Amino acid sequence: MFDSKNPQRTPISDLGEFGLIDHLVKNAKTKLSNTALAVGDDAALIDQGDHYTAISTDLLVEGVHFDLSYVPLKHLGYKSVVVNLSDIYAMNGVAEHITVGIAVSNRFPVEALEEIYEGIHLACERYNVDLVGGDTAASQSGLMISITATGRVEKGAEAKRSGAGDNDLIVVSGDVGGAYMGLQILEREKQVFLENPDMQPELGGHEYILERQLKPEARKDIVELLKGLDVQPTSMIDISDGLSSEILHLSKASGTQFNI
Amino acid sequence: MFDSKNPQRTPISDLGEFGLIDHLVKNAKTKLSNTALAVGDDAALIDQGDHYTAISTDLLVEGVHFDLSYVPLKHLGYKSVVVNLSDIYAMNGVAEHITVGIAVSNRFPVEALEEIYEGIHLACERYNVDLVGGDTAASQSGLMISITATGRVEKGAEAKRSGAGDNDLIVVSGDVGGAYMGLQILEREKQVFLENPDMQPELGGHEYILERQLKPEARKDIVELLKGLDVQPTSMIDISDGLSSEILHLSKASGTQFNI
């Protein structure tokens, strides 16, 4: 009905995910005095007076971030929460609250949503987080989960990407690459299954990496450990795309070179 | 690959939107002492010591909440923000920050996202709100926007759905039904267009109701007006599904009967 005023068509793939976000929000100047940190870190920081509130949003889209042919729905709910909490811990904060938005097509029955929410409630219990809001909507196809996590960061404890400096030590928690290896196993067994549905998936012996992929945990323990040791990290980042990619983010934000 | 443990299939339509949300989150007991208000109002309230932070999430899904054959993308971005801010104002608070999650399929070029973000930035400017975070993801089909709004509510100023009492007066701001009438015009002209693409849409004379539908405003002014008059409302709610539906919510939450 309406002609587009904008006949130019640049494919999103030309910019890539990070390029795209940079491009779209580069004009977002902040105006409020309590916006302590906006776009560009694991979470934003809002100044509440005697502490900060960290806030972060992530989307998980069917067919892009997860494949329901091998991801159990309860695990999916659990993981959706955990990946968001991880962004709060990556600011050296304590995650406290989440809101959940789920869009589903009518191919999902109520029981499927119940399984997802079982995982969400379980993650909330394990991480001592309250579910405080949400929205459920119809979608025309597929499943999409959007979670926003908020948490408390004490003033002076915040660990931004920009904080890294000379002679700092890079420390990695967990086993980088484990989740990726788990994904390879699942994708391999999916191909075997598609070619011969009578074959049973061979998952034995791979429990550890499968769990890293299907039911990862966020490193709340690291925040507690650092606090217990009275260690203030200069900088922190949540690893999601791999060590080299995250080191580049830290380097760009802090203006520091890294040796690995 | 994995057999579902849950062979029962209840269509989501059996419960309806509100029934579904009630059903899924009824087991969400809150654990944290700073969770002042959780699921079930326009926004949740987090106790920050000397004030509350209100937080609310909404999803807008293509083909369900909007039809791109007549909704300009910039208007869509603007409206996505405004409907979320409205939830914060409906707690008698001041909206301050938003995070934005957008999932798009590759049928949308970068320029389409730019138009959406133009509307988002414009709404942020008009309502004095900062965009502090976001996520952009691929989707397999269609466009989905998830926005979380947060804001500040002074202690004692909060207006919950449960606050209505005997002899309170019901007051409605704005013209109920205007946006719905605008939608009828747009749907009518879409049908005309589909049957005869040479016809020009007849939208003249309907500017007011079309604007209510395509580019609504949130009633920040009401919160300011009430504050200026030193009036503390006992209860507030954002009208989205119509007066009767919202009165039912207020009645259910406050245990009060209403005369209209």
Short mmCIF file of C-alpha atoms in Angstrom, two decimals:
data_model
loop_
_atom_site.label_atom_id
_atom_site.label_comp_id
_atom_site.label_asym_id
_atom_site.label_seq_id
_atom_site.Cartn_x
_atom_site.Cartn_y
_atom_site.Cartn_z
CA MET A 1 0.00 0.00 0.00
CA PHE A 2 2.78 2.41 0.86
CA ASP A 3 5.81 2.77 -1.35
CA SER A 4 9.05 2.44 0.51
CA LYS A 5 10.88 5.73 0.67
CA ASN A 6 14.06 3.74 0.88
CA PRO A 7 14.84 1.77 -2.26
CA GLN A 8 18.38 0.87 -1.16
CA ARG A 9 18.80 -2.70 0.07
CA THR A 10 21.94 -3.63 1.97
CA PRO A 11 21.90 -7.28 3.11
CA ILE A 12 22.29 -7.57 6.89
CA SER A 13 25.10 -10.08 6.32
CA ASP A 14 27.21 -7.24 4.87
CA LEU A 15 27.61 -5.77 8.36
CA GLY A 16 27.64 -8.88 10.57
CA GLU A 17 26.07 -9.02 14.03
CA PHE A 18 28.47 -6.68 15.83
CA GLY A 19 28.75 -4.29 12.91
CA LEU A 20 24.97 -4.14 12.74
CA ILE A 21 24.45 -3.35 16.42
CA ASP A 22 27.22 -0.72 16.29
CA HIS A 23 25.62 0.78 13.20
CA LEU A 24 22.09 0.94 14.62
CA VAL A 25 22.86 2.31 18.05
CA LYS A 26 25.77 4.60 17.22
CA ASN A 27 23.35 7.54 17.26
CA ALA A 28 22.09 6.67 20.73
CA LYS A 29 23.44 9.47 22.86
CA THR A 30 22.42 9.09 26.47
CA LYS A 31 20.71 11.99 28.22
CA LEU A 32 20.05 10.88 31.79
CA SER A 33 22.54 11.47 34.57
CA ASN A 34 21.86 8.02 36.07
CA THR A 35 22.86 6.18 32.88
CA ALA A 36 26.32 5.13 34.05
CA LEU A 37 27.03 2.73 31.17
CA ALA A 38 24.92 2.18 28.04
CA VAL A 39 25.29 -0.02 24.94
CA GLY A 40 28.60 -1.83 24.37
CA ASP A 41 29.30 -3.96 27.43
CA ASP A 42 27.82 -7.22 28.75
CA ALA A 43 25.20 -5.17 30.57
CA ALA A 44 24.24 -1.53 31.03
CA LEU A 45 24.65 0.11 34.44
CA ILE A 46 22.01 2.36 36.00
CA ASP A 47 23.08 4.48 38.96
CA GLN A 48 20.64 3.93 41.85
CA GLY A 49 22.45 6.13 44.36
CA ASP A 50 24.39 3.73 46.57
CA HIS A 51 24.67 0.93 43.95
CA TYR A 52 24.20 0.17 40.26
CA THR A 53 21.51 -1.92 38.59
CA ALA A 54 22.95 -3.93 35.70
CA ILE A 55 20.54 -4.76 32.87
CA SER A 56 20.95 -6.99 29.83
CA THR A 57 18.68 -8.50 27.15
CA ASP A 58 19.29 -11.54 24.94
CA LEU A 59 17.23 -13.24 22.26
CA LEU A 60 17.21 -16.96 21.51
CA VAL A 61 15.62 -17.85 18.18
CA GLU A 62 14.64 -21.32 16.99
CA GLY A 63 16.68 -22.52 14.03
CA VAL A 64 19.35 -19.90 14.77
CA HIS A 65 20.33 -20.33 18.43
CA PHE A 66 18.81 -23.73 19.05
CA ASP A 67 17.56 -26.78 17.17
CA LEU A 68 14.56 -28.46 18.78
CA SER A 69 15.41 -31.77 17.14
CA TYR A 70 17.99 -32.29 19.89
CA VAL A 71 17.46 -29.56 22.51
CA PRO A 72 15.01 -30.65 25.23
CA LEU A 73 12.59 -27.82 26.05
CA LYS A 74 13.34 -27.81 29.76
CA HIS A 75 17.05 -27.44 29.02
CA LEU A 76 16.21 -24.64 26.60
CA GLY A 77 14.34 -22.72 29.30
CA TYR A 78 17.18 -23.26 31.74
CA LYS A 79 19.85 -22.17 29.25
CA SER A 80 17.86 -19.07 28.18
CA VAL A 81 17.96 -17.81 31.75
CA VAL A 82 21.56 -18.81 32.43
CA VAL A 83 23.06 -17.06 29.37
CA ASN A 84 21.39 -13.84 30.51
CA LEU A 85 22.49 -14.13 34.13
CA SER A 86 26.01 -14.65 32.80
CA ASP A 87 25.95 -11.08 31.44
CA ILE A 88 25.24 -9.72 34.92
CA TYR A 89 28.01 -11.81 36.51
CA ALA A 90 30.33 -10.53 33.76
CA MET A 91 29.89 -7.04 35.26
CA ASN A 92 31.00 -8.53 38.61
CA GLY A 93 27.42 -8.18 39.86
CA VAL A 94 24.78 -10.36 41.48
CA ALA A 95 21.85 -11.29 39.21
CA GLU A 96 18.50 -10.78 40.95
CA HIS A 97 15.54 -10.48 38.58
CA ILE A 98 14.43 -11.60 35.13
CA THR A 99 11.55 -10.90 32.78
CA VAL A 100 10.68 -13.44 30.09
CA GLY A 101 9.09 -12.91 26.69
CA ILE A 102 8.13 -15.96 24.65
CA ALA A 103 6.64 -15.95 21.15
CA VAL A 104 5.32 -19.33 19.97
CA SER A 105 3.43 -20.61 16.98
CA ASN A 106 0.40 -22.83 17.44
CA ARG A 107 2.46 -25.91 16.62
CA PHE A 108 3.52 -25.77 20.29
CA PRO A 109 1.00 -27.08 22.81
CA VAL A 110 0.65 -25.70 26.34
CA GLU A 111 2.70 -28.67 27.57
CA ALA A 112 5.71 -27.46 25.56
CA LEU A 113 5.54 -24.06 27.25
CA GLU A 114 5.23 -25.80 30.60
CA GLU A 115 8.48 -27.67 29.94
CA ILE A 116 10.27 -24.45 28.97
CA TYR A 117 8.99 -22.75 32.13
CA GLU A 118 10.07 -25.72 34.26
CA GLY A 119 13.62 -25.00 33.11
CA ILE A 120 13.17 -21.26 33.70
CA HIS A 121 11.88 -21.81 37.25
CA LEU A 122 14.68 -24.27 37.98
CA ALA A 123 17.35 -21.79 36.86
CA CYS A 124 15.72 -19.06 38.98
CA GLU A 125 15.83 -21.36 42.00
CA ARG A 126 19.45 -22.44 41.50
CA TYR A 127 20.72 -18.90 40.95
CA ASN A 128 18.48 -17.26 43.55
CA VAL A 129 16.78 -15.05 40.98
CA ASP A 130 13.12 -13.92 40.91
CA LEU A 131 10.98 -14.09 37.77
CA VAL A 132 9.08 -10.79 37.94
CA GLY A 133 7.42 -10.31 34.59
CA GLY A 134 6.76 -11.62 31.19
CA ASP A 135 4.79 -11.67 28.03
CA THR A 136 3.60 -14.59 25.94
CA ALA A 137 2.60 -13.94 22.35
CA ALA A 138 1.65 -15.89 19.26
CA SER A 139 4.17 -16.08 16.43
CA GLN A 140 3.53 -17.10 12.85
CA SER A 141 6.27 -19.68 12.96
CA GLY A 142 8.77 -20.99 15.43
CA LEU A 143 9.76 -20.22 18.96
CA MET A 144 11.58 -17.17 20.26
CA ILE A 145 12.65 -16.43 23.80
CA SER A 146 13.69 -12.97 24.95
CA ILE A 147 14.99 -12.61 28.49
CA THR A 148 16.05 -9.49 30.34
CA ALA A 149 18.16 -9.96 33.45
CA THR A 150 18.86 -7.31 36.06
CA GLY A 151 21.16 -7.40 39.04
CA ARG A 152 22.97 -5.43 41.67
CA VAL A 153 26.53 -4.18 41.26
CA GLU A 154 28.21 -2.49 44.20
CA LYS A 155 29.87 0.82 43.39
CA GLY A 156 33.56 0.28 42.79
CA ALA A 157 33.02 -3.43 42.08
CA GLU A 158 31.87 -2.98 38.47
CA ALA A 159 34.15 -4.66 35.89
CA LYS A 160 33.78 -3.05 32.46
CA ARG A 161 35.31 -4.13 29.18
CA SER A 162 37.17 -0.83 29.11
CA GLY A 163 39.02 -1.41 32.37
CA ALA A 164 41.91 -3.61 31.16
CA GLY A 165 45.37 -2.05 31.52
CA ASP A 166 49.09 -2.76 31.17
CA ASN A 167 50.43 -5.78 33.07
CA ASP A 168 46.96 -7.13 33.81
CA LEU A 169 46.69 -10.90 33.70
CA ILE A 170 44.09 -12.63 31.48
CA VAL A 171 42.29 -15.38 33.36
CA VAL A 172 39.70 -17.69 31.78
CA SER A 173 37.14 -19.60 33.85
CA GLY A 174 35.83 -22.89 32.50
CA ASP A 175 36.85 -24.90 29.46
CA VAL A 176 36.71 -22.81 26.31
CA GLY A 177 35.43 -24.83 23.35
CA GLY A 178 33.60 -27.47 25.39
CA ALA A 179 30.13 -26.26 24.40
CA TYR A 180 31.20 -26.07 20.76
CA MET A 181 32.47 -29.65 20.80
CA GLY A 182 29.16 -30.72 22.35
CA LEU A 183 27.34 -29.02 19.49
CA GLN A 184 29.47 -30.93 16.95
CA ILE A 185 28.45 -34.25 18.53
CA LEU A 186 24.77 -33.30 18.46
CA GLU A 187 24.95 -32.12 14.84
CA ARG A 188 26.79 -35.31 13.82
CA GLU A 189 24.21 -37.54 15.49
CA LYS A 190 21.41 -35.51 13.94
CA GLN A 191 22.82 -36.20 10.46
CA VAL A 192 23.12 -39.91 11.25
CA PHE A 193 19.53 -39.90 12.49
CA LEU A 194 18.25 -38.08 9.40
CA GLU A 195 19.89 -40.64 7.13
CA ASN A 196 18.76 -43.61 9.17
CA PRO A 197 16.00 -42.97 11.72
CA ASP A 198 16.52 -46.47 13.16
CA MET A 199 19.99 -45.59 14.46
CA GLN A 200 20.21 -44.66 18.12
CA PRO A 201 22.25 -41.50 18.79
CA GLU A 202 25.74 -42.30 20.14
CA LEU A 203 26.15 -39.80 22.93
CA GLY A 204 27.88 -41.98 25.52
CA GLY A 205 31.20 -40.75 26.90
CA HIS A 206 30.48 -37.17 25.84
CA GLU A 207 28.39 -36.20 28.86
CA TYR A 208 30.62 -33.29 29.90
CA ILE A 209 30.70 -31.44 26.58
CA LEU A 210 27.02 -32.20 25.90
CA GLU A 211 26.13 -30.62 29.21
CA ARG A 212 28.26 -27.56 28.37
CA GLN A 213 26.15 -27.16 25.22
CA LEU A 214 22.69 -28.16 26.43
CA LYS A 215 22.71 -27.10 30.06
CA PRO A 216 25.53 -24.65 30.69
CA GLU A 217 25.97 -22.90 34.02
CA ALA A 218 26.75 -19.22 34.60
CA ARG A 219 29.79 -18.43 36.74
CA LYS A 220 28.11 -16.91 39.76
CA ASP A 221 30.77 -18.76 41.75
CA ILE A 222 33.55 -16.67 40.19
CA VAL A 223 31.95 -13.41 41.37
CA GLU A 224 31.63 -14.89 44.87
CA LEU A 225 35.20 -16.27 44.76
CA LEU A 226 36.68 -12.91 43.75
CA LYS A 227 34.72 -11.14 46.46
CA GLY A 228 35.83 -13.70 49.04
CA LEU A 229 39.47 -13.20 48.01
CA ASP A 230 38.99 -9.43 48.03
CA VAL A 231 40.17 -9.29 44.41
CA GLN A 232 38.77 -6.49 42.23
CA PRO A 233 39.07 -7.45 38.52
CA THR A 234 39.96 -4.52 36.26
CA SER A 235 37.83 -5.90 33.42
CA MET A 236 35.52 -8.83 32.69
CA ILE A 237 33.67 -10.24 29.68
CA ASP A 238 31.28 -13.12 29.07
CA ILE A 239 32.74 -15.51 26.49
CA SER A 240 30.11 -16.41 23.94
CA ASP A 241 31.82 -16.35 20.55
CA GLY A 242 35.25 -17.66 21.55
CA LEU A 243 38.37 -16.39 23.27
CA SER A 244 39.85 -14.49 20.32
CA SER A 245 36.61 -12.66 19.58
CA GLU A 246 36.18 -11.60 23.22
CA ILE A 247 39.82 -10.53 23.58
CA LEU A 248 39.23 -8.28 20.57
CA HIS A 249 36.23 -6.70 22.33
CA LEU A 250 38.32 -6.10 25.47
CA SER A 251 41.19 -4.70 23.41
CA LYS A 252 38.91 -2.37 21.46
CA ALA A 253 37.11 -1.14 24.60
CA SER A 254 40.21 -0.69 26.75
CA GLY A 255 42.73 0.42 24.12
CA THR A 256 45.15 -2.23 25.38
CA GLN A 257 47.07 -4.92 23.50
CA PHE A 258 46.95 -8.52 24.72
CA ASN A 259 49.40 -11.43 24.70
CA ILE A 260 47.93 -14.91 24.99
CA MET B 1 15.90 -37.86 17.96
CA PHE B 2 14.44 -37.65 21.44
CA ASP B 3 10.96 -38.90 22.19
CA SER B 4 8.82 -36.38 23.96
CA LYS B 5 8.10 -37.44 27.51
CA ASN B 6 4.93 -35.46 27.27
CA PRO B 7 2.43 -36.86 24.78
CA GLN B 8 -0.44 -34.63 25.94
CA ARG B 9 -1.21 -31.72 23.62
CA THR B 10 -3.40 -28.89 24.88
CA PRO B 11 -3.80 -26.13 22.27
CA ILE B 12 -2.64 -22.75 23.61
CA SER B 13 -5.96 -21.27 22.48
CA ASP B 14 -7.70 -23.36 25.18
CA LEU B 15 -6.24 -21.10 27.86
CA GLY B 16 -6.12 -17.70 26.13
CA GLU B 17 -3.34 -15.16 26.66
CA PHE B 18 -4.10 -14.24 30.27
CA GLY B 19 -4.96 -17.78 31.27
CA LEU B 20 -1.70 -18.95 29.76
CA ILE B 21 0.48 -16.42 31.58
CA ASP B 22 -1.32 -17.16 34.86
CA HIS B 23 -0.84 -20.87 34.28
CA LEU B 24 2.87 -20.66 33.47
CA VAL B 25 3.98 -18.31 36.21
CA LYS B 26 1.65 -19.41 39.01
CA ASN B 27 4.52 -21.46 40.45
CA ALA B 28 6.85 -18.47 40.51
CA LYS B 29 7.26 -17.77 44.20
CA THR B 30 9.55 -14.84 44.82
CA LYS B 31 12.49 -15.26 47.15
CA LEU B 32 14.28 -11.92 47.28
CA SER B 33 13.41 -9.29 49.85
CA ASN B 34 13.76 -6.49 47.28
CA THR B 35 11.09 -7.96 44.97
CA ALA B 36 8.30 -5.60 45.98
CA LEU B 37 5.88 -6.60 43.20
CA ALA B 38 6.28 -9.45 40.70
CA VAL B 39 4.11 -10.82 37.88
CA GLY B 40 0.53 -9.57 37.54
CA ASP B 41 0.66 -5.78 37.21
CA ASP B 42 1.68 -3.43 34.39
CA ALA B 43 5.25 -3.60 35.67
CA ALA B 44 7.19 -5.29 38.47
CA LEU B 45 8.66 -3.18 41.28
CA ILE B 46 12.18 -3.68 42.62
CA ASP B 47 13.01 -2.02 45.93
CA GLN B 48 16.21 0.04 45.54
CA GLY B 49 16.23 1.47 49.06
CA ASP B 50 14.86 4.99 48.69
CA HIS B 51 12.82 4.30 45.52
CA TYR B 52 11.50 1.49 43.31
CA THR B 53 12.62 0.48 39.84
CA ALA B 54 9.65 -0.54 37.68
CA ILE B 55 10.37 -3.08 34.94
CA SER B 56 8.18 -4.38 32.13
CA THR B 57 8.68 -6.42 28.93
CA ASP B 58 6.47 -6.56 25.83
CA LEU B 59 6.73 -8.45 22.56
CA LEU B 60 5.50 -7.22 19.18
CA VAL B 61 5.28 -9.93 16.55
CA GLU B 62 4.79 -9.42 12.80
CA GLY B 63 1.46 -10.76 11.55
CA VAL B 64 0.10 -10.80 15.11
CA HIS B 65 0.64 -7.30 16.54
CA PHE B 66 1.39 -5.46 13.32
CA ASP B 67 0.94 -5.81 9.56
CA LEU B 68 3.81 -4.39 7.53
CA SER B 69 1.55 -3.88 4.53
CA TYR B 70 0.32 -0.69 6.19
CA VAL B 71 2.55 -0.02 9.21
CA PRO B 72 5.55 2.16 8.31
CA LEU B 73 8.71 0.81 9.96
CA LYS B 74 9.60 4.07 11.66
CA HIS B 75 6.14 4.20 13.24
CA LEU B 76 6.58 0.59 14.31
CA GLY B 77 9.82 1.40 16.13
CA TYR B 78 8.20 4.40 17.79
CA LYS B 79 5.11 2.47 18.86
CA SER B 80 7.18 -0.47 20.20
CA VAL B 81 8.89 1.88 22.63
CA VAL B 82 5.78 3.84 23.55
CA VAL B 83 3.64 0.81 24.47
CA ASN B 84 6.37 -0.27 26.88
CA LEU B 85 6.84 3.14 28.45
CA SER B 86 3.09 3.19 29.00
CA ASP B 87 3.46 0.26 31.41
CA ILE B 88 5.88 2.28 33.56
CA TYR B 89 3.60 5.35 33.57
CA ALA B 90 0.74 3.01 34.57
CA MET B 91 2.63 2.39 37.84
CA ASN B 92 2.68 6.19 38.31
CA GLY B 93 6.42 6.16 37.58
CA VAL B 94 8.85 7.92 35.28
CA ALA B 95 10.23 5.77 32.44
CA GLU B 96 14.01 6.11 32.12
CA HIS B 97 15.69 3.26 30.25
CA ILE B 98 14.94 0.68 27.57
CA THR B 99 16.65 -2.34 26.07
CA VAL B 100 15.66 -3.51 22.60
CA GLY B 101 15.78 -6.99 21.10
CA ILE B 102 14.99 -7.40 17.40
CA ALA B 103 14.84 -10.68 15.49
CA VAL B 104 14.66 -10.29 11.69
CA SER B 105 14.76 -12.61 8.73
CA ASN B 106 17.04 -11.87 5.79
CA ARG B 107 14.12 -10.49 3.80
CA PHE B 108 14.76 -7.26 5.73
CA PRO B 109 17.69 -5.15 4.54
CA VAL B 110 19.80 -3.00 6.86
CA GLU B 111 17.78 0.02 5.71
CA ALA B 112 14.61 -1.49 7.21
CA LEU B 113 16.31 -1.84 10.59
CA GLU B 114 17.55 1.73 10.28
CA GLU B 115 13.96 2.94 9.83
CA ILE B 116 12.80 0.97 12.88
CA TYR B 117 15.66 2.41 14.94
CA GLU B 118 14.85 5.93 13.74
CA GLY B 119 11.46 5.51 15.37
CA ILE B 120 13.03 4.01 18.50
CA HIS B 121 15.50 6.90 18.84
CA LEU B 122 12.73 9.45 18.24
CA ALA B 123 10.56 7.96 20.99
CA CYS B 124 13.55 7.94 23.36
CA GLU B 125 14.14 11.60 22.64
CA ARG B 126 10.49 12.64 23.05
CA TYR B 127 10.04 10.74 26.31
CA ASN B 128 13.49 11.52 27.72
CA VAL B 129 14.46 7.85 27.88
CA ASP B 130 17.90 6.30 27.26
CA LEU B 131 18.43 3.25 25.06
CA VAL B 132 20.98 1.26 27.07
CA GLY B 133 21.17 -2.17 25.52
CA GLY B 134 20.00 -4.51 22.89
CA ASP B 135 20.40 -7.58 20.84
CA THR B 136 19.84 -8.15 17.15
CA ALA B 137 19.38 -11.71 15.92
CA ALA B 138 18.44 -13.53 12.76
CA SER B 139 15.01 -15.13 12.58
CA GLN B 140 13.84 -17.75 10.13
CA SER B 141 10.84 -15.69 9.17
CA GLY B 142 9.35 -12.36 10.04
CA LEU B 143 10.14 -9.57 12.42
CA MET B 144 9.85 -9.57 16.20
CA ILE B 145 10.58 -6.74 18.59
CA SER B 146 11.02 -7.25 22.31
CA ILE B 147 11.43 -4.17 24.48
CA THR B 148 12.06 -3.94 28.20
CA ALA B 149 11.39 -0.60 29.85
CA THR B 150 12.53 0.41 33.32
CA GLY B 151 11.74 3.51 35.31
CA ARG B 152 11.75 5.16 38.68
CA VAL B 153 8.78 5.09 41.05
CA GLU B 154 8.96 7.09 44.26
CA LYS B 155 8.01 5.18 47.38
CA GLY B 156 4.39 5.90 48.25
CA ALA B 157 3.65 7.03 44.68
CA GLU B 158 3.25 3.52 43.23
CA ALA B 159 -0.22 2.80 41.82
CA LYS B 160 -0.93 -0.94 41.71
CA ARG B 161 -3.91 -2.73 40.24
CA SER B 162 -4.74 -3.97 43.71
CA GLY B 163 -5.13 -0.51 45.22
CA ALA B 164 -8.72 0.31 44.16
CA GLY B 165 -11.19 0.70 47.02
CA ASP B 166 -14.76 1.68 47.85
CA ASN B 167 -15.90 5.11 46.62
CA ASP B 168 -12.90 5.54 44.32
CA LEU B 169 -13.66 7.27 41.05
CA ILE B 170 -12.75 5.63 37.70
CA VAL B 171 -11.08 8.12 35.38
CA VAL B 172 -10.06 7.31 31.79
CA SER B 173 -7.43 9.34 29.92
CA GLY B 174 -7.68 9.53 26.13
CA ASP B 175 -10.34 8.28 23.76
CA VAL B 176 -11.01 4.59 24.24
CA GLY B 177 -11.62 2.83 20.93
CA GLY B 178 -9.84 5.37 18.75
CA ALA B 179 -6.92 3.08 17.93
CA TYR B 180 -9.31 0.23 17.18
CA MET B 181 -11.31 2.39 14.75
CA GLY B 182 -8.03 3.37 13.06
CA LEU B 183 -7.22 -0.30 12.64
CA GLN B 184 -10.61 -0.92 10.99
CA ILE B 185 -9.88 1.80 8.42
CA LEU B 186 -6.45 0.33 7.65
CA GLU B 187 -7.82 -3.20 7.34
CA ARG B 188 -10.64 -1.98 5.07
CA GLU B 189 -8.25 -0.13 2.78
CA LYS B 190 -5.93 -3.15 2.72
CA GLN B 191 -8.79 -5.32 1.43
CA VAL B 192 -9.64 -2.72 -1.23
CA PHE B 193 -5.98 -2.62 -2.25
CA LEU B 194 -5.69 -6.41 -2.43
CA GLU B 195 -8.70 -6.60 -4.74
CA ASN B 196 -7.60 -3.70 -6.89
CA PRO B 197 -3.97 -2.59 -6.55
CA ASP B 198 -4.69 0.48 -8.69
CA MET B 199 -6.96 1.99 -6.04
CA GLN B 200 -5.41 4.61 -3.80
CA PRO B 201 -6.14 4.09 -0.09
CA GLU B 202 -8.83 6.49 1.20
CA LEU B 203 -7.41 7.64 4.50
CA GLY B 204 -8.39 11.32 4.39
CA GLY B 205 -10.42 12.68 7.30
CA HIS B 206 -9.34 9.82 9.57
CA GLU B 207 -6.01 11.32 10.66
CA TYR B 208 -6.81 11.28 14.37
CA ILE B 209 -7.80 7.63 14.70
CA LEU B 210 -5.06 6.52 12.28
CA GLU B 211 -2.51 8.25 14.46
CA ARG B 212 -3.94 6.56 17.57
CA GLN B 213 -3.32 3.21 15.85
CA LEU B 214 -0.04 3.85 14.03
CA LYS B 215 1.73 6.32 16.27
CA PRO B 216 0.13 6.33 19.71
CA GLU B 217 1.56 8.32 22.60
CA ALA B 218 2.04 7.17 26.18
CA ARG B 219 0.49 9.30 28.91
CA LYS B 220 3.59 10.62 30.60
CA ASP B 221 1.63 13.86 30.91
CA ILE B 222 -0.92 12.22 33.23
CA VAL B 223 1.79 11.16 35.70
CA GLU B 224 3.14 14.72 35.66
CA LEU B 225 -0.35 16.22 35.95
CA LEU B 226 -1.23 14.08 38.98
CA LYS B 227 2.06 14.94 40.64
CA GLY B 228 1.52 18.65 39.95
CA LEU B 229 -1.97 18.45 41.49
CA ASP B 230 -0.59 16.47 44.43
CA VAL B 231 -3.10 13.69 43.67
CA GLN B 232 -2.09 10.13 44.60
CA PRO B 233 -4.13 7.62 42.55
CA THR B 234 -5.12 4.50 44.50
CA SER B 235 -4.78 2.31 41.41
CA MET B 236 -3.81 2.58 37.73
CA ILE B 237 -3.79 0.33 34.67
CA ASP B 238 -2.68 0.67 31.06
CA ILE B 239 -5.64 0.09 28.72
CA SER B 240 -4.62 -2.23 25.92
CA ASP B 241 -7.51 -4.64 25.41
CA GLY B 242 -10.41 -2.30 26.13
CA LEU B 243 -12.10 -0.73 29.13
CA SER B 244 -14.16 -3.75 30.22
CA SER B 245 -11.17 -6.08 30.11
CA GLU B 246 -9.01 -3.71 32.17
CA ILE B 247 -11.77 -3.05 34.71
CA LEU B 248 -11.96 -6.80 35.20
CA HIS B 249 -8.21 -6.88 35.92
CA LEU B 250 -8.58 -4.07 38.46
CA SER B 251 -11.59 -5.74 40.04
CA LYS B 252 -9.83 -9.10 40.29
CA ALA B 253 -6.64 -7.58 41.74
CA SER B 254 -8.34 -5.23 44.21
CA GLY B 255 -11.35 -7.33 45.19
CA THR B 256 -13.60 -4.36 44.48
CA GLN B 257 -16.74 -4.07 42.35
CA PHE B 258 -17.02 -1.31 39.77
CA ASN B 259 -19.90 0.76 38.37
CA ILE B 260 -19.38 2.36 34.98
#
